[in-house]
Coordinates of C-alpha atoms (C1' of nucleotides) in Angstrom, one line a residue:
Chain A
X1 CA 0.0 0.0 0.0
X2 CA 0.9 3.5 0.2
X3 CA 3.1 3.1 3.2
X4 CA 5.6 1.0 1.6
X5 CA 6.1 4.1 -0.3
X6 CA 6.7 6.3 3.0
X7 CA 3.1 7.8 3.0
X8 CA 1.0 6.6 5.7
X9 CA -2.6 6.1 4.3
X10 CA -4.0 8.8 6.9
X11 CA -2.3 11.5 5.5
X12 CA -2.9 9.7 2.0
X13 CA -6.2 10.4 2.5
X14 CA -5.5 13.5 4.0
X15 CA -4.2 14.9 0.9
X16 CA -6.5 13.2 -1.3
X17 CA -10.2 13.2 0.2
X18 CA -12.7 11.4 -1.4
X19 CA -15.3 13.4 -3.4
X20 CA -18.3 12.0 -2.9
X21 CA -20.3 10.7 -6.3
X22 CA -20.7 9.9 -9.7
X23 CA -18.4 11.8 -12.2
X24 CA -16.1 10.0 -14.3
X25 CA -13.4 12.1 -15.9
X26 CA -10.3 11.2 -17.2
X27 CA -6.9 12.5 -14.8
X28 CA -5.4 15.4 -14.8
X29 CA -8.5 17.3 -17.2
X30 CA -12.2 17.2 -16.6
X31 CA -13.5 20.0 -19.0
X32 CA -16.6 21.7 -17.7
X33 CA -19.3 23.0 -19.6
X34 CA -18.7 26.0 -18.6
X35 CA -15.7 25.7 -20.6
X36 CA -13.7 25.9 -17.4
X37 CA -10.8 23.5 -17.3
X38 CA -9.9 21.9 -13.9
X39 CA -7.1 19.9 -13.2
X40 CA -6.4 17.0 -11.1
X41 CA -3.6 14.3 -9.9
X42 CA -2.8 11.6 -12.0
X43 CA -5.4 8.6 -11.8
X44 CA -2.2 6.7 -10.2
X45 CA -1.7 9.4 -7.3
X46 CA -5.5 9.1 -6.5
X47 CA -5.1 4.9 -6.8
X48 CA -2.3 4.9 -4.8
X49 CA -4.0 6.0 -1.9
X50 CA -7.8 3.9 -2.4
X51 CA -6.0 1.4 -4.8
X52 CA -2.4 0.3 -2.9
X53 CA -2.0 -2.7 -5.0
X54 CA -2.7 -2.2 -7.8
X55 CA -0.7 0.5 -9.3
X56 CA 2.2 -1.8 -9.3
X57 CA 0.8 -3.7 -11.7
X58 CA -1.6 -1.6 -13.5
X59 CA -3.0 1.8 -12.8
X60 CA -6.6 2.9 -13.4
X61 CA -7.1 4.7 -16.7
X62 CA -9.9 6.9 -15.1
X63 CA -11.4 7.7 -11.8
X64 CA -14.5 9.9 -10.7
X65 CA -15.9 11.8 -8.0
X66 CA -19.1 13.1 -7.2
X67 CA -18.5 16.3 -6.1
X68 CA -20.2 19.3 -7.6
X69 CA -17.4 21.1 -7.6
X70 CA -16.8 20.2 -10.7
X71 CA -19.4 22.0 -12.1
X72 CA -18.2 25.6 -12.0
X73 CA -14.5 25.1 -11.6
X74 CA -14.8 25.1 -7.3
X75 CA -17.6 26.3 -6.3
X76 CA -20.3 23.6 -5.1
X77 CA -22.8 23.4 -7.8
X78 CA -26.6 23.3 -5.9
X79 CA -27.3 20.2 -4.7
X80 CA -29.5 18.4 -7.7
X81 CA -28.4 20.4 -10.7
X82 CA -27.3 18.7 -13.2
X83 CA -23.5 19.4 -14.6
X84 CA -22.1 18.1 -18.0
X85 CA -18.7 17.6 -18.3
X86 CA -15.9 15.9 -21.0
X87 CA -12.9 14.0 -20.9
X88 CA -10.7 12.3 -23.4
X89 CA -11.1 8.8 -24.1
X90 CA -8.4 6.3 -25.4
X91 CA -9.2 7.6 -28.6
X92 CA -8.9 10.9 -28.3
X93 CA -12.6 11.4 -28.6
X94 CA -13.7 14.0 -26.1
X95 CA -16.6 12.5 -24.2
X96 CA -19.5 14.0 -22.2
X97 CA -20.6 12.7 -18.9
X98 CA -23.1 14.3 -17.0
X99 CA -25.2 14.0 -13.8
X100 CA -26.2 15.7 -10.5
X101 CA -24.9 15.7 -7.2
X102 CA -27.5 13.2 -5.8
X103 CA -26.3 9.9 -5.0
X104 CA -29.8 8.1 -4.4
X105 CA -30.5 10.5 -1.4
X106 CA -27.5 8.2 0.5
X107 CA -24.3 10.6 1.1
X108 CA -21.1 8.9 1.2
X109 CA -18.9 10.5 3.1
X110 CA -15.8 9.4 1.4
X111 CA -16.2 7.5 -1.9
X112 CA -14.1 7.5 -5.1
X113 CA -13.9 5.4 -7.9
X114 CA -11.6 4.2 -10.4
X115 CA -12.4 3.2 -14.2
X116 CA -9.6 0.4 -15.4
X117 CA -9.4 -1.2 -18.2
X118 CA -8.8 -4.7 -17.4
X119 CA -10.3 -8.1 -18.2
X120 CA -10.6 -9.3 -15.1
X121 CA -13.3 -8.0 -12.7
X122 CA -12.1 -8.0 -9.3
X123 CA -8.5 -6.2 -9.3
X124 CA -6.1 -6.9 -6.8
X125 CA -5.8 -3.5 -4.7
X126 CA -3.5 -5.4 -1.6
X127 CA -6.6 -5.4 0.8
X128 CA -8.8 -8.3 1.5
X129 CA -12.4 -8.3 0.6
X130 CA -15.2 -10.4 1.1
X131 CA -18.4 -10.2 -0.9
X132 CA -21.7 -9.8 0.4
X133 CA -24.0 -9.1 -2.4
X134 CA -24.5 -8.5 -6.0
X135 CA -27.5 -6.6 -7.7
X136 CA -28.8 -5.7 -11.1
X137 CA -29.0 -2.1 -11.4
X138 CA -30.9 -0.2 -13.7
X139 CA -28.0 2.3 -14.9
X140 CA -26.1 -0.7 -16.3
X141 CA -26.6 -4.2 -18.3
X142 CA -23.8 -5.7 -16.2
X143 CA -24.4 -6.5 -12.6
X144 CA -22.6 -5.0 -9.7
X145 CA -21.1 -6.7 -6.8
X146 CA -20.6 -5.5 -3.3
X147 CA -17.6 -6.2 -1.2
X148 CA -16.6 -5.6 2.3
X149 CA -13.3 -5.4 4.1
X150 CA -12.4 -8.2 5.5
X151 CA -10.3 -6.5 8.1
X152 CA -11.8 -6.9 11.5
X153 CA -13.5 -3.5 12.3
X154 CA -12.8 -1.9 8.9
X155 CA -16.1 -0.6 7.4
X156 CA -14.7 0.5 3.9
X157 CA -16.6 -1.4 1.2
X158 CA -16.5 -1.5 -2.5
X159 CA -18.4 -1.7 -5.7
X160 CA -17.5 -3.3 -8.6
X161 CA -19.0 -3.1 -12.3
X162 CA -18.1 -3.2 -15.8
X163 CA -18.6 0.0 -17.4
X164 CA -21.7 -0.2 -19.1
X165 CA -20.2 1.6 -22.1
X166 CA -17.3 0.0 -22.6
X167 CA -17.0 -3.4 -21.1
X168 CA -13.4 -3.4 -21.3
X169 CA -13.4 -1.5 -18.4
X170 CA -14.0 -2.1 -14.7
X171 CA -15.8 0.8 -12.6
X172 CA -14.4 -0.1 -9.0
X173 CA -16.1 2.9 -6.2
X174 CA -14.5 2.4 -2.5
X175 CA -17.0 4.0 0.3
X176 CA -15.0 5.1 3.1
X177 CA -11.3 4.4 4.6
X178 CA -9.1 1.6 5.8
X179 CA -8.0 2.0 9.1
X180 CA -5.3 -0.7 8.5
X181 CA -2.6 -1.4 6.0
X182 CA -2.9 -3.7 3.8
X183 CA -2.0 -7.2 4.1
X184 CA 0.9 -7.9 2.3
X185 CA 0.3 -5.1 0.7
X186 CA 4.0 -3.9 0.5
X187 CA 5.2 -6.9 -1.4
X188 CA 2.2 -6.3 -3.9
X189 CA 4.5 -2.7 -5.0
X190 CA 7.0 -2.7 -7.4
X191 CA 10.0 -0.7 -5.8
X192 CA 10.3 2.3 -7.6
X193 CA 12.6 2.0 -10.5
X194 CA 14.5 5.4 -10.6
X195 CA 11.8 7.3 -12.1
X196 CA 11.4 10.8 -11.1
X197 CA 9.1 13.6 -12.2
X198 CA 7.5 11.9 -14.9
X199 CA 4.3 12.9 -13.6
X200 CA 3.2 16.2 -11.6
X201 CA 0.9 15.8 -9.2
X202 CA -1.3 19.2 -9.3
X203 CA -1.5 20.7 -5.8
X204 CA -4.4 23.3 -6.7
X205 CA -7.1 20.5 -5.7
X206 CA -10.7 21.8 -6.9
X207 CA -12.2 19.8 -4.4
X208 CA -12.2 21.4 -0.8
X209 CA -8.9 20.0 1.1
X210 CA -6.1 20.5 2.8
X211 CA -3.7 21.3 1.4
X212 CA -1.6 18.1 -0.4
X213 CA 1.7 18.0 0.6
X214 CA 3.0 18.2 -3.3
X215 CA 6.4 17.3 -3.0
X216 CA 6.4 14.4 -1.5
X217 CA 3.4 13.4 -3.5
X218 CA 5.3 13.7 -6.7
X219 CA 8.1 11.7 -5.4
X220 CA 6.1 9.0 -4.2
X221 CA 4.0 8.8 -7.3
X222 CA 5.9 9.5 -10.1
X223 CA 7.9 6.5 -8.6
X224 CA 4.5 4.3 -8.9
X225 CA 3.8 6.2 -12.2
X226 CA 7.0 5.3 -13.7
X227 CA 6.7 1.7 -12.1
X228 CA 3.9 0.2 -14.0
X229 CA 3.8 -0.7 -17.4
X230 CA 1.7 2.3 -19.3
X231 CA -0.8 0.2 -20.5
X232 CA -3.0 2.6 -19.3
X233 CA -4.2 5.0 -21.3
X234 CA -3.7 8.8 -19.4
Chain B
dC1 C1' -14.9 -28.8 8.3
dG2 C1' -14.0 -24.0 7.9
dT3 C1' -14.4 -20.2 4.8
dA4 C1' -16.0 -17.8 0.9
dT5 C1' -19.6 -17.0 -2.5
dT6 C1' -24.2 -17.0 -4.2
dT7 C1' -28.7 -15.3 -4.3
dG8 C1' -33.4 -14.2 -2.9
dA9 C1' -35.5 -11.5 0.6
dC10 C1' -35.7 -7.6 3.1
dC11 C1' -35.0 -2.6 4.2
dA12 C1' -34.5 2.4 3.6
dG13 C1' -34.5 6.6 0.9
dC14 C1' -36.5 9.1 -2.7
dG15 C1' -39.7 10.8 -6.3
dC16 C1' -44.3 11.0 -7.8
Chain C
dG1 C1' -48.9 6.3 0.5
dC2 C1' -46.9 3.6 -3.0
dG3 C1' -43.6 2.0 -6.1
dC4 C1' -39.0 2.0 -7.6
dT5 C1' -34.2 1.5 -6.8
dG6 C1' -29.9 0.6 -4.5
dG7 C1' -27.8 -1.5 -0.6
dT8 C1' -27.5 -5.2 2.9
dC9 C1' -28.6 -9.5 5.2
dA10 C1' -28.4 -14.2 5.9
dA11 C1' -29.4 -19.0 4.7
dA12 C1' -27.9 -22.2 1.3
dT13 C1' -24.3 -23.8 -1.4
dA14 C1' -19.6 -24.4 -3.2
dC15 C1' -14.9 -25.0 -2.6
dG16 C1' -10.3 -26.0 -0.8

DNA sequence: CGTATTTGACCAGCGC
DNA sequence: GCGCTGGTCAAATACG
């Protein structure tokens, strides 16, 4: 997990809160229809933190947020209105997302998701998980599963679904924190292979946070960057 | 036999 | 109030 790169996963989450919803964009840009352009950390900082394992093998090409902040490039957008954003897609296309701050009436208080392409559904993120359920939803053909950690008095559970427009990819939302390390989760990470400043973190959050401590962000994560393959596609 | 997964039932929140 | 939907529970089942 993050530790074994030096960064306790408190202040990882610290310096990367959770939004709280349903926005996919692709890292660092999310274009707003407002025409506003708001930047964020690579994918892998924000996977390195929710995601421990995996970015050692492969980092998500996407993740989203909820948060209406996006809508008018920081301030909170009013509770149901509706924003439309873009991204770039592996393509190049530009693609529109929308939706509202609403999140069934239900308010996570820390939840963020990661879209990765992968052919497998359930990714190896260093933490154990044990399912408890799996529904049909109506926003998607494919079903989603629901997974719990299995750490004794961890509460932080996880979704996980194939993207309904591209099954290629896997839509993985954690709700919540660990309050351990992972298991094993330090033998899961590549050691970082001399890379440095290959990525740059941006500092200048658009959600509401402390203040991420940039420097040793970058260090830590252009390591992870740099130590995965770049299959994926940011 | 112990543990993990499956799956239908149940519950809660929201919109109409 | 009712129906719809997403999330969770728990008994049954599968697996190592």
């Amino acid at each position: 997990m993050a530790t074994s790169l030096g960064l306790g996963h408190e202040a990882c989450y610290a310096a990367y809160p959770a939004p709280a919803s349903s926005y996919f964009f692709s890292s660092p840009e999310l274009v707003a229809d407002s025409g506003a352009v708001m930047e964020f950390p690579p994918a892998a900082a924000m996977a390195d933190c929710y995601f421990p394992g995996i970015t050692g093998a492969r980092a998500p090409d996407y993740y989203y947020s909820p948060v209406p902040v996006f809508a008018n490039g920081g301030a909170a957008a009013a509770e149901n209105e509706m924003v439309n954003m873009s991204y770039v897609d592996d393509d190049g296309r530009r693609m529109m997302v929308s939706g509202s701050a609403g999140n069934g009436g239900r308010r996570p208080s820390q939840r963020i998701g990661f879209r990765t392409r992968s052919e497998v559904d359930v990714l190896d993120d260093g933490f154990k998980w044990r399912k408890y359920g799996k529904k049909a939803v109506k926003s998607s053909p494919n079903p989603r599963n629901y997974y719990r950690c299995s750490a004794e008095g961890c509460g932080v559970k996880k979704r996980v679904e194939r993207d309904r427009d591209d099954e290629r990819y896997v839509v993985t939302t954690y709700d919540g924190v660990h309050n351990h390390a992972a298991p094993g989760g330090d033998a899961l990470l590549a050691p970082p292979r001399g890379a440095q400043d290959v990525l740059r973190p941006v500092c200048s959050a658009p959600w509401s946070a402390p203040t991420a401590p940039c420097d040793a962000w970058g260090t830590q994560l252009h390591a992870v960057a740099a130590g995965h393959s770049s299959e994926s596609s940011y």
